Amino acid sequence: MGINRSTLFFGDNLRILKNHIADNSIDLIYLDPPFNSKASYNVLFEELTGDKSKAQIEAFDDTWHWTEESERAFKEIVDNAPSEAVDMILAFRKFIKQNDVMAYLTMMTIRLLELHRVLKSTGTLYLHCDPTASHYLKVVMDTIFGVKNFMNEIVWVRNSGSIGRTAFSKRHDILLVYNKTESYFYDGKAVGDLREQNEGTFGGYFGTDPDGRRYREVRKAGKVYKYYLDEPRNPNDVWIVPQIPERDKTERLGYNTQKPRKLLERIIKASCPKNGIVLDPFCGCGTTLSACEYLKQKEDYHLTWLGIDITHLAINLMKYRLKNEYGLEQRKNYDVIGEPEDLQGAIELAQRQDRYDFQYWALSLVNARPWADKKKGADTGIDGYIYFMDSDKPKEYQKAIVQVKSGKVQAKDIRELKAVVEKEKALVGIFLTLEEPTRNMTEEAIQSGFYKTGIPKIQILTIKDILENAKKPSIPLQLDYRKKADRVKINEDNLSIFD
């Protein structure tokens, strides 16, 4: 597709790359894929007290397992990839065997082949990884991009990490940097430091311009180049960029793998033209997108960004972050593709293998906070909460219980919701349904009476009414459950290049 507008994609990045991103169209790719480290990435929501919630919402598991999907991906590589990639993946399978590590490398290889396809000839890819996977991924990248196109191994010193008791403290990550061709865009001076000027010592800078600027001359291929003492120098491959402190209230959003925006700003400024297109296929909480917007507002960049994530939790968090930090609105300033926009789209989402995507999406329609990790815990009859303030009890937080149903519904579902509301001492129960409610359901809800004048104690909302009629739950002042990063002070005249 032709790219002329920033876009969020909801879905599997492999499918989206194949169906939506054209050959040779991307200037810069940054990816921070899940590491094969036997841990889960979570979105942590903040309690109303400001403390971290004990309920962690699993955004995605960072270990792929060998399944039918892995086998299909392996076969596709063997059938369609260049011979070097086929030889590599066959060799990996021979000595690694058929296990989770092999599944991880297979799923990364098929995606990296697509990322190589969409990268411009002048483009650069930054692959963020840790020591559990970097040695394998280096082989994969050498094979797909070519050893001669390996640019750098960046060591990001994050000044945070585990405290070493039986081993050295782990305080860095690796970024593998590859170019598509030898004719790549690079502006190291954009992120470089000024050369040190020791009084009386000029280290070869013996020339002086009429304006007093000191320089040295270097002859290369018959040409003479001037390097000035007061110019920024190209940076080295060790980057000291502090990680966001755990208790940071200005940037941290609760994503435990969130990267600092300054790291992404550095990558973009060094390796992307000011009017370039930036892609992040494992978008998470959207730091890449935030960095693009920051540079657009602060440093006169005109970037277009593309972000992809497989979970609606992440998509919803990114939309919230873009609005909270930069005042950006979906449709007005950027597009979202893959998210249901009508009833048929909602039905299709509900029919996917992972029904929790539908549940999380439906909760986001009413700004409800997802409850716990439903995939691992017992079903409590609670899918989400909405916290609110009541003028009669201004010093107490109140809550509404939210249930989501995508299948057949009946009156007993309402009776069960009423029981959960009573058990949890909630004031309101909200029932979100894809199917139209029966008359018995409506009567059962009406019999519950009112929490207070004009506010039914049990409320039934259909997805159709929410999408087509903008219907919302009837509750008092609602509180936002999501962590807020500080609003970035921007030039309002330059809010979006697409207005």
Short mmCIF file of C-alpha atoms in Angstrom, two decimals:
data_model
loop_
_atom_site.label_atom_id
_atom_site.label_comp_id
_atom_site.label_asym_id
_atom_site.label_seq_id
_atom_site.Cartn_x
_atom_site.Cartn_y
_atom_site.Cartn_z
CA MET A 1 0.00 0.00 0.00
CA GLY A 2 1.11 3.59 -0.46
CA ILE A 3 2.02 5.19 2.87
CA ASN A 4 1.11 8.83 3.44
CA ARG A 5 -0.36 8.80 6.94
CA SER A 6 0.71 7.47 10.33
CA THR A 7 -1.10 4.22 11.14
CA LEU A 8 -1.61 1.78 14.00
CA PHE A 9 -2.20 -1.84 12.95
CA PHE A 10 -3.96 -4.33 15.23
CA GLY A 11 -2.98 -7.90 14.38
CA ASP A 12 -0.17 -10.32 13.64
CA ASN A 13 2.74 -8.34 12.21
CA LEU A 14 3.58 -11.08 9.70
CA ARG A 15 0.15 -10.85 8.10
CA ILE A 16 0.16 -7.06 8.20
CA LEU A 17 3.61 -6.82 6.63
CA LYS A 18 2.52 -9.09 3.79
CA ASN A 19 -0.83 -7.44 3.17
CA HIS A 20 -0.25 -3.77 3.91
CA ILE A 21 3.40 -2.75 3.59
CA ALA A 22 4.90 -2.32 0.11
CA ASP A 23 8.38 -3.32 -1.03
CA ASN A 24 11.17 -0.78 -0.40
CA SER A 25 8.91 1.67 1.42
CA ILE A 26 10.36 2.07 4.94
CA ASP A 27 13.31 4.29 5.91
CA LEU A 28 13.89 2.98 9.44
CA ILE A 29 12.77 -0.14 11.29
CA TYR A 30 13.15 -0.52 15.04
CA LEU A 31 12.01 -3.75 16.63
CA ASP A 32 12.15 -4.85 20.22
CA PRO A 33 10.77 -8.39 19.82
CA PRO A 34 9.99 -10.65 22.75
CA PHE A 35 13.15 -12.32 23.98
CA ASN A 36 13.27 -16.06 24.50
CA SER A 37 13.67 -15.62 28.25
CA LYS A 38 10.81 -17.65 29.74
CA ALA A 39 9.05 -14.59 31.07
CA SER A 40 5.87 -12.74 30.23
CA TYR A 41 5.47 -9.14 29.18
CA ASN A 42 2.68 -7.52 31.10
CA VAL A 43 0.79 -4.29 31.11
CA LEU A 44 0.58 -3.19 34.72
CA PHE A 45 -2.29 -0.94 35.64
CA GLU A 46 -2.05 1.50 38.48
CA GLU A 47 -4.35 1.34 41.48
CA LEU A 48 -6.24 4.50 42.34
CA THR A 49 -3.81 4.95 45.26
CA GLY A 50 -0.93 5.19 42.76
CA ASP A 51 0.47 1.79 43.72
CA LYS A 52 1.08 -0.97 41.18
CA SER A 53 -1.82 -3.32 40.78
CA LYS A 54 -1.44 -6.91 41.87
CA ALA A 55 -3.56 -7.80 38.87
CA GLN A 56 -1.31 -8.09 35.84
CA ILE A 57 -2.78 -8.24 32.39
CA GLU A 58 -0.81 -10.51 30.12
CA ALA A 59 -0.18 -8.67 26.88
CA PHE A 60 1.72 -11.49 25.26
CA ASP A 61 3.94 -14.37 26.24
CA ASP A 62 7.52 -13.81 25.16
CA THR A 63 8.22 -17.42 24.26
CA TRP A 64 6.85 -18.94 21.09
CA HIS A 65 6.21 -22.65 21.34
CA TRP A 66 6.56 -25.25 18.62
CA THR A 67 3.05 -25.61 17.25
CA GLU A 68 1.33 -26.18 13.93
CA GLU A 69 1.82 -22.47 13.23
CA SER A 70 5.58 -22.81 13.76
CA GLU A 71 5.68 -25.79 11.42
CA ARG A 72 3.81 -23.87 8.73
CA ALA A 73 6.19 -20.92 9.07
CA PHE A 74 9.18 -23.26 8.84
CA LYS A 75 7.77 -24.83 5.65
CA GLU A 76 7.11 -21.39 4.14
CA ILE A 77 10.75 -20.41 4.73
CA VAL A 78 11.97 -23.63 3.14
CA ASP A 79 9.61 -23.25 0.16
CA ASN A 80 10.02 -19.54 -0.57
CA ALA A 81 13.04 -17.96 1.12
CA PRO A 82 16.41 -17.38 -0.57
CA SER A 83 18.70 -20.41 -0.49
CA GLU A 84 20.99 -18.91 2.18
CA ALA A 85 18.07 -18.52 4.57
CA VAL A 86 16.85 -22.05 3.83
CA ASP A 87 20.29 -23.50 4.55
CA MET A 88 20.46 -21.52 7.80
CA ILE A 89 17.05 -22.57 9.12
CA LEU A 90 17.66 -26.24 8.22
CA ALA A 91 21.01 -26.13 10.05
CA PHE A 92 19.40 -24.55 13.10
CA ARG A 93 16.75 -27.26 13.24
CA LYS A 94 19.37 -29.97 12.91
CA PHE A 95 21.33 -28.96 16.00
CA ILE A 96 18.72 -27.05 18.07
CA LYS A 97 16.02 -29.68 17.44
CA GLN A 98 12.27 -29.04 17.56
CA ASN A 99 11.63 -27.00 20.68
CA ASP A 100 10.72 -23.52 21.91
CA VAL A 101 14.05 -21.99 20.86
CA MET A 102 13.59 -23.34 17.36
CA ALA A 103 10.04 -21.99 17.28
CA TYR A 104 11.32 -18.57 18.34
CA LEU A 105 14.00 -18.49 15.62
CA THR A 106 11.56 -19.71 12.98
CA MET A 107 8.99 -17.04 13.80
CA MET A 108 11.66 -14.34 13.93
CA THR A 109 13.25 -15.46 10.65
CA ILE A 110 10.04 -15.33 8.65
CA ARG A 111 9.33 -11.84 9.98
CA LEU A 112 12.86 -10.57 9.36
CA LEU A 113 12.60 -11.74 5.76
CA GLU A 114 9.50 -9.55 5.38
CA LEU A 115 11.18 -6.63 7.13
CA HIS A 116 14.11 -6.88 4.71
CA ARG A 117 11.63 -6.75 1.82
CA VAL A 118 9.88 -3.57 3.00
CA LEU A 119 13.07 -1.68 3.91
CA LYS A 120 14.27 0.93 1.41
CA SER A 121 17.68 0.51 -0.23
CA THR A 122 18.82 3.47 1.89
CA GLY A 123 17.16 2.08 5.00
CA THR A 124 18.43 0.77 8.33
CA LEU A 125 17.08 -1.79 10.80
CA TYR A 126 17.77 -1.78 14.56
CA LEU A 127 17.08 -5.14 16.25
CA HIS A 128 16.92 -4.84 20.03
CA CYS A 129 17.83 -8.03 21.89
CA ASP A 130 19.37 -9.34 25.11
CA PRO A 131 22.07 -12.01 25.62
CA THR A 132 19.54 -14.85 25.66
CA ALA A 133 18.93 -14.40 21.94
CA SER A 134 21.49 -12.02 20.43
CA HIS A 135 23.92 -14.72 19.28
CA TYR A 136 21.22 -16.62 17.38
CA LEU A 137 19.68 -13.47 15.92
CA LYS A 138 23.08 -12.24 14.72
CA VAL A 139 23.37 -15.37 12.55
CA VAL A 140 19.84 -14.83 11.22
CA MET A 141 20.57 -11.18 10.40
CA ASP A 142 23.92 -11.96 8.75
CA THR A 143 22.12 -14.45 6.53
CA ILE A 144 19.17 -12.25 5.54
CA PHE A 145 20.87 -8.85 5.28
CA GLY A 146 24.38 -10.01 4.42
CA VAL A 147 27.53 -9.75 6.51
CA LYS A 148 28.74 -6.73 4.52
CA ASN A 149 25.60 -4.81 5.53
CA PHE A 150 26.25 -5.23 9.24
CA MET A 151 26.77 -1.69 10.49
CA ASN A 152 27.18 -1.85 14.27
CA GLU A 153 26.53 -3.70 17.47
CA ILE A 154 25.29 -0.97 19.78
CA VAL A 155 25.69 -1.54 23.51
CA TRP A 156 22.94 0.28 25.36
CA VAL A 157 24.07 0.87 28.94
CA ARG A 158 20.80 1.42 30.75
CA ASN A 159 22.15 2.04 34.27
CA SER A 160 19.57 -0.31 35.74
CA GLY A 161 19.12 -4.03 36.08
CA SER A 162 19.80 -6.96 38.35
CA ILE A 163 22.28 -6.72 41.21
CA GLY A 164 24.98 -9.32 40.69
CA ARG A 165 25.58 -11.64 43.62
CA THR A 166 26.76 -14.78 41.84
CA ALA A 167 27.59 -13.08 38.54
CA PHE A 168 28.33 -9.63 37.14
CA SER A 169 25.38 -7.24 37.20
CA LYS A 170 23.44 -7.18 33.92
CA ARG A 171 23.18 -3.54 32.89
CA HIS A 172 23.08 -3.51 29.10
CA ASP A 173 21.15 -4.62 26.04
CA ILE A 174 22.38 -5.12 22.48
CA LEU A 175 21.07 -3.44 19.34
CA LEU A 176 22.12 -5.11 16.11
CA VAL A 177 22.20 -2.53 13.31
CA TYR A 178 21.97 -3.58 9.65
CA ASN A 179 21.58 -1.65 6.41
CA LYS A 180 19.76 -2.76 3.28
CA THR A 181 22.65 -1.70 0.99
CA GLU A 182 25.91 0.20 1.22
CA SER A 183 24.08 3.41 0.21
CA TYR A 184 22.31 3.95 3.51
CA PHE A 185 21.24 7.13 5.28
CA TYR A 186 23.37 8.02 8.30
CA ASP A 187 23.74 11.24 10.28
CA GLY A 188 25.86 10.39 13.30
CA LYS A 189 26.62 14.04 13.93
CA ALA A 190 22.93 14.61 14.68
CA VAL A 191 23.43 12.69 17.93
CA GLY A 192 27.16 13.23 18.39
CA ASP A 193 29.05 15.10 21.10
CA LEU A 194 31.18 18.19 20.59
CA ARG A 195 34.89 17.46 20.44
CA GLU A 196 36.70 18.24 23.64
CA GLN A 197 38.65 21.47 23.43
CA ASN A 198 41.59 21.29 25.80
CA GLU A 199 43.24 24.68 26.09
CA GLY A 200 46.48 24.71 24.15
CA THR A 201 45.93 21.20 22.71
CA PHE A 202 44.25 20.87 19.33
CA GLY A 203 45.13 17.26 18.37
CA GLY A 204 45.85 17.92 14.69
CA TYR A 205 43.36 20.78 14.24
CA PHE A 206 46.04 23.16 13.01
CA GLY A 207 44.09 24.98 10.28
CA THR A 208 42.22 28.20 11.08
CA ASP A 209 39.40 29.72 9.04
CA PRO A 210 39.08 33.52 8.68
CA ASP A 211 36.38 33.38 11.35
CA GLY A 212 38.76 31.65 13.75
CA ARG A 213 37.33 28.13 13.54
CA ARG A 214 40.00 25.44 13.87
CA TYR A 215 39.97 22.46 11.53
CA ARG A 216 42.10 19.59 10.29
CA GLU A 217 42.33 18.30 6.74
CA VAL A 218 42.03 14.65 5.74
CA ARG A 219 42.74 13.40 2.23
CA LYS A 220 40.52 10.53 1.01
CA ALA A 221 40.47 9.13 -2.53
CA GLY A 222 42.12 12.25 -3.91
CA LYS A 223 39.73 14.64 -2.16
CA VAL A 224 40.47 16.88 0.82
CA TYR A 225 37.91 17.02 3.62
CA LYS A 226 37.81 19.56 6.45
CA TYR A 227 36.85 18.45 9.96
CA TYR A 228 36.14 21.31 12.36
CA LEU A 229 36.94 21.24 16.05
CA ASP A 230 33.58 22.74 17.03
CA GLU A 231 31.50 20.26 15.01
CA PRO A 232 29.75 17.33 16.68
CA ARG A 233 31.73 14.13 16.33
CA ASN A 234 30.24 10.81 15.31
CA PRO A 235 29.19 8.88 18.43
CA ASN A 236 30.70 5.56 19.46
CA ASP A 237 28.86 2.26 19.81
CA VAL A 238 28.37 2.44 23.58
CA TRP A 239 25.29 4.49 24.43
CA ILE A 240 24.64 5.51 28.00
CA VAL A 241 20.93 6.28 28.14
CA PRO A 242 19.35 5.74 31.57
CA GLN A 243 16.35 3.47 31.79
CA ILE A 244 13.14 5.09 33.03
CA PRO A 245 13.09 4.83 36.84
CA GLU A 246 10.40 2.52 38.24
CA ARG A 247 8.71 5.37 40.11
CA ASP A 248 8.98 7.87 37.28
CA LYS A 249 5.71 9.79 36.89
CA THR A 250 6.58 11.74 33.76
CA GLU A 251 7.13 8.97 31.18
CA ARG A 252 6.67 5.46 32.61
CA LEU A 253 3.35 3.86 31.70
CA GLY A 254 3.63 0.57 33.60
CA TYR A 255 4.99 -1.51 30.71
CA ASN A 256 7.86 -3.35 32.36
CA THR A 257 9.84 -3.51 29.09
CA GLN A 258 9.22 0.15 28.22
CA LYS A 259 12.24 1.81 26.63
CA PRO A 260 13.17 5.45 27.26
CA ARG A 261 12.06 7.85 24.56
CA LYS A 262 15.56 9.37 24.39
CA LEU A 263 16.92 6.03 23.13
CA LEU A 264 14.45 6.01 20.24
CA GLU A 265 15.03 9.70 19.50
CA ARG A 266 18.73 8.93 19.13
CA ILE A 267 18.07 6.06 16.72
CA ILE A 268 15.67 8.09 14.59
CA LYS A 269 17.90 11.16 14.36
CA ALA A 270 20.93 9.08 13.35
CA SER A 271 19.26 6.78 10.82
CA CYS A 272 16.13 8.36 9.38
CA PRO A 273 15.64 11.36 7.08
CA LYS A 274 13.53 14.13 8.59
CA ASN A 275 10.65 13.29 6.26
CA GLY A 276 11.11 9.52 6.55
CA ILE A 277 8.84 6.59 7.41
CA VAL A 278 9.49 4.69 10.66
CA LEU A 279 8.14 1.19 11.38
CA ASP A 280 7.92 -0.63 14.72
CA PRO A 281 6.41 -4.13 14.21
CA PHE A 282 6.42 -5.02 17.95
CA CYS A 283 5.05 -1.74 19.18
CA GLY A 284 4.21 -2.49 22.83
CA CYS A 285 3.43 0.76 24.61
CA GLY A 286 4.41 2.91 21.62
CA THR A 287 7.72 4.53 22.58
CA THR A 288 8.81 4.59 18.92
CA LEU A 289 5.63 6.44 17.96
CA SER A 290 6.04 8.84 20.87
CA ALA A 291 9.63 9.60 19.83
CA CYS A 292 8.48 10.34 16.26
CA GLU A 293 5.81 12.73 17.49
CA TYR A 294 8.24 14.39 19.88
CA LEU A 295 10.71 15.08 17.06
CA LYS A 296 7.90 16.36 14.84
CA GLN A 297 6.93 18.90 17.47
CA LYS A 298 10.33 19.82 18.89
CA GLU A 299 12.83 19.56 16.04
CA ASP A 300 10.94 20.17 12.81
CA TYR A 301 10.82 16.55 11.64
CA HIS A 302 8.03 15.45 9.29
CA LEU A 303 7.94 11.75 10.10
CA THR A 304 5.31 9.16 9.29
CA TRP A 305 5.14 6.23 11.70
CA LEU A 306 3.66 2.74 11.45
CA GLY A 307 3.09 0.70 14.60
CA ILE A 308 1.94 -2.92 14.82
CA ASP A 309 0.85 -4.97 17.82
CA ILE A 310 -1.04 -8.24 18.21
CA THR A 311 -2.96 -7.31 21.37
CA HIS A 312 -5.71 -4.80 21.76
CA LEU A 313 -4.37 -3.93 25.20
CA ALA A 314 -1.27 -2.50 23.54
CA ILE A 315 -3.25 -0.74 20.78
CA ASN A 316 -5.51 0.89 23.35
CA LEU A 317 -2.53 1.96 25.45
CA MET A 318 -0.84 3.52 22.40
CA LYS A 319 -3.98 5.44 21.45
CA TYR A 320 -4.23 6.71 24.99
CA ARG A 321 -0.55 7.68 25.07
CA LEU A 322 -0.77 9.60 21.78
CA LYS A 323 -3.76 11.53 23.07
CA ASN A 324 -2.36 12.14 26.53
CA GLU A 325 1.14 13.22 25.44
CA TYR A 326 0.40 15.01 22.15
CA GLY A 327 -3.36 15.55 21.91
CA LEU A 328 -3.60 13.27 18.87
CA GLU A 329 -6.93 11.71 17.94
CA GLN A 330 -7.67 8.57 15.93
CA ARG A 331 -8.93 9.39 12.40
CA LYS A 332 -8.06 13.07 12.74
CA ASN A 333 -4.30 12.61 13.15
CA TYR A 334 -3.67 8.92 12.39
CA ASP A 335 -5.45 5.76 11.26
CA VAL A 336 -6.10 2.46 13.02
CA ILE A 337 -6.41 -0.66 10.86
CA GLY A 338 -7.59 -4.06 12.09
CA GLU A 339 -9.80 -2.80 14.89
CA PRO A 340 -13.56 -3.37 14.56
CA GLU A 341 -15.40 -0.32 13.27
CA ASP A 342 -18.84 -1.87 12.90
CA LEU A 343 -20.91 -4.79 14.15
CA GLN A 344 -19.58 -7.20 11.52
CA GLY A 345 -16.02 -6.36 12.49
CA ALA A 346 -16.87 -7.02 16.14
CA ILE A 347 -18.35 -10.40 15.22
CA GLU A 348 -15.22 -11.33 13.28
CA LEU A 349 -13.01 -10.34 16.23
CA ALA A 350 -15.14 -12.44 18.58
CA GLN A 351 -14.75 -15.45 16.29
CA ARG A 352 -10.96 -15.39 16.44
CA GLN A 353 -9.16 -18.11 18.34
CA ASP A 354 -8.27 -15.85 21.27
CA ARG A 355 -11.59 -14.59 22.66
CA TYR A 356 -9.79 -12.32 25.11
CA ASP A 357 -8.93 -9.89 22.30
CA PHE A 358 -12.66 -9.27 21.89
CA GLN A 359 -13.09 -8.93 25.63
CA TYR A 360 -10.30 -6.39 26.02
CA TRP A 361 -11.53 -4.44 22.99
CA ALA A 362 -15.11 -4.35 24.33
CA LEU A 363 -13.89 -3.13 27.72
CA SER A 364 -11.97 -0.32 26.03
CA LEU A 365 -15.21 0.92 24.43
CA VAL A 366 -16.50 1.90 27.87
CA ASN A 367 -13.09 2.80 29.33
CA ALA A 368 -13.22 -0.14 31.72
CA ARG A 369 -10.13 -1.52 33.39
CA PRO A 370 -9.48 -5.21 32.55
CA TRP A 371 -9.50 -7.42 35.60
CA ALA A 372 -6.61 -9.78 36.42
CA ASP A 373 -5.12 -12.35 34.04
CA LYS A 374 -8.22 -14.26 32.97
CA LYS A 375 -6.12 -16.63 30.87
CA LYS A 376 -4.45 -18.04 33.96
CA GLY A 377 -6.86 -17.44 36.83
CA ALA A 378 -10.28 -18.82 37.69
CA ASP A 379 -13.35 -17.10 36.23
CA THR A 380 -14.69 -14.77 38.93
CA GLY A 381 -17.53 -13.37 36.84
CA ILE A 382 -15.62 -10.10 36.56
CA ASP A 383 -14.15 -9.00 33.24
CA GLY A 384 -13.50 -5.41 34.15
CA TYR A 385 -14.09 -2.49 36.53
CA ILE A 386 -15.10 1.11 36.08
CA TYR A 387 -14.14 3.29 39.04
CA PHE A 388 -16.09 6.48 39.68
CA MET A 389 -16.76 9.20 42.21
CA ASP A 390 -20.15 9.74 43.84
CA SER A 391 -21.09 13.21 45.01
CA ASP A 392 -22.80 11.67 48.05
CA LYS A 393 -19.51 10.03 49.10
CA PRO A 394 -16.83 12.36 47.69
CA LYS A 395 -13.96 10.80 49.65
CA GLU A 396 -14.59 7.21 48.56
CA TYR A 397 -13.91 5.46 45.25
CA GLN A 398 -16.90 3.50 43.94
CA LYS A 399 -16.88 0.78 41.31
CA ALA A 400 -19.02 -0.78 38.63
CA ILE A 401 -18.56 -4.43 37.65
CA VAL A 402 -18.35 -5.09 33.90
CA GLN A 403 -19.07 -8.42 32.18
CA VAL A 404 -18.53 -9.09 28.47
CA LYS A 405 -20.35 -11.75 26.46
CA SER A 406 -19.71 -12.56 22.81
CA GLY A 407 -21.96 -15.62 22.54
CA LYS A 408 -25.54 -16.59 23.34
CA VAL A 409 -27.01 -14.71 26.29
CA GLN A 410 -30.01 -15.34 28.55
CA ALA A 411 -31.69 -14.13 31.75
CA LYS A 412 -29.49 -16.24 34.02
CA ASP A 413 -26.49 -14.19 32.89
CA ILE A 414 -28.09 -11.09 34.40
CA ARG A 415 -28.90 -12.93 37.62
CA GLU A 416 -25.27 -14.04 37.84
CA LEU A 417 -24.06 -10.46 37.29
CA LYS A 418 -26.37 -9.25 40.07
CA ALA A 419 -24.87 -11.85 42.41
CA VAL A 420 -21.32 -10.72 41.59
CA VAL A 421 -22.27 -7.07 42.11
CA GLU A 422 -23.65 -7.89 45.54
CA LYS A 423 -20.65 -10.03 46.48
CA GLU A 424 -18.16 -7.35 45.43
CA LYS A 425 -20.20 -4.59 47.09
CA ALA A 426 -20.23 -2.72 43.80
CA LEU A 427 -22.87 -0.08 43.12
CA VAL A 428 -23.49 -0.81 39.43
CA GLY A 429 -23.27 -3.81 37.11
CA ILE A 430 -22.72 -3.35 33.35
CA PHE A 431 -23.39 -6.16 30.88
CA LEU A 432 -21.77 -5.76 27.43
CA THR A 433 -23.21 -8.14 24.85
CA LEU A 434 -22.60 -8.84 21.18
CA GLU A 435 -25.99 -10.53 20.89
CA GLU A 436 -29.26 -8.67 21.37
CA PRO A 437 -30.65 -9.20 24.92
CA THR A 438 -33.85 -11.17 25.39
CA ARG A 439 -36.94 -9.60 26.92
CA ASN A 440 -36.44 -11.71 30.05
CA MET A 441 -32.93 -10.29 30.40
CA THR A 442 -34.22 -6.73 30.13
CA GLU A 443 -36.95 -7.42 32.71
CA GLU A 444 -34.43 -9.02 35.07
CA ALA A 445 -32.24 -5.92 34.84
CA ILE A 446 -35.18 -3.55 35.40
CA GLN A 447 -36.21 -5.47 38.53
CA SER A 448 -32.87 -4.60 40.10
CA GLY A 449 -34.00 -1.00 40.44
CA PHE A 450 -31.80 2.07 40.52
CA TYR A 451 -28.53 2.81 42.24
CA LYS A 452 -29.72 6.42 42.36
CA THR A 453 -32.07 8.57 40.31
CA GLY A 454 -31.53 8.01 36.62
CA ILE A 455 -28.81 5.36 37.10
CA PRO A 456 -30.00 1.74 36.80
CA LYS A 457 -28.22 -0.70 39.12
CA ILE A 458 -27.89 -3.27 36.29
CA GLN A 459 -27.31 -1.90 32.77
CA ILE A 460 -27.29 -3.85 29.49
CA LEU A 461 -25.39 -2.34 26.55
CA THR A 462 -25.08 -3.97 23.15
CA ILE A 463 -21.93 -3.61 21.07
CA LYS A 464 -24.15 -2.41 18.23
CA ASP A 465 -25.56 0.45 20.33
CA ILE A 466 -22.10 1.47 21.44
CA LEU A 467 -20.71 1.49 17.89
CA GLU A 468 -23.70 2.92 16.04
CA ASN A 469 -25.34 5.14 18.65
CA ALA A 470 -22.37 6.06 20.87
CA LYS A 471 -24.20 4.68 23.89
CA LYS A 472 -22.24 4.75 27.16
CA PRO A 473 -22.79 3.38 30.67
CA SER A 474 -24.82 5.61 32.94
CA ILE A 475 -22.54 6.30 35.92
CA PRO A 476 -21.28 9.39 37.80
CA LEU A 477 -17.85 10.92 37.24
CA GLN A 478 -15.65 8.18 35.81
CA LEU A 479 -11.98 7.85 36.74
CA ASP A 480 -9.33 6.83 34.22
CA TYR A 481 -7.50 3.63 35.17
CA ARG A 482 -4.49 4.14 32.93
CA LYS A 483 -1.16 5.56 33.99
CA LYS A 484 -0.48 9.00 32.60
CA ALA A 485 2.78 10.24 31.22
CA ASP A 486 3.21 14.01 31.35
CA ARG A 487 1.80 15.95 28.43
CA VAL A 488 4.59 17.01 26.09
CA LYS A 489 4.62 20.75 25.53
CA ILE A 490 4.29 21.17 21.80
CA ASN A 491 3.85 23.78 19.14
CA GLU A 492 0.09 23.72 18.58
CA ASP A 493 0.52 25.10 15.05
CA ASN A 494 2.43 21.95 14.11
CA LEU A 495 0.16 19.38 15.73
CA SER A 496 -0.06 17.08 12.73
CA ILE A 497 1.21 17.15 9.20
CA PHE A 498 -2.03 15.46 8.12
CA ASP A 499 -4.53 18.05 9.45
#
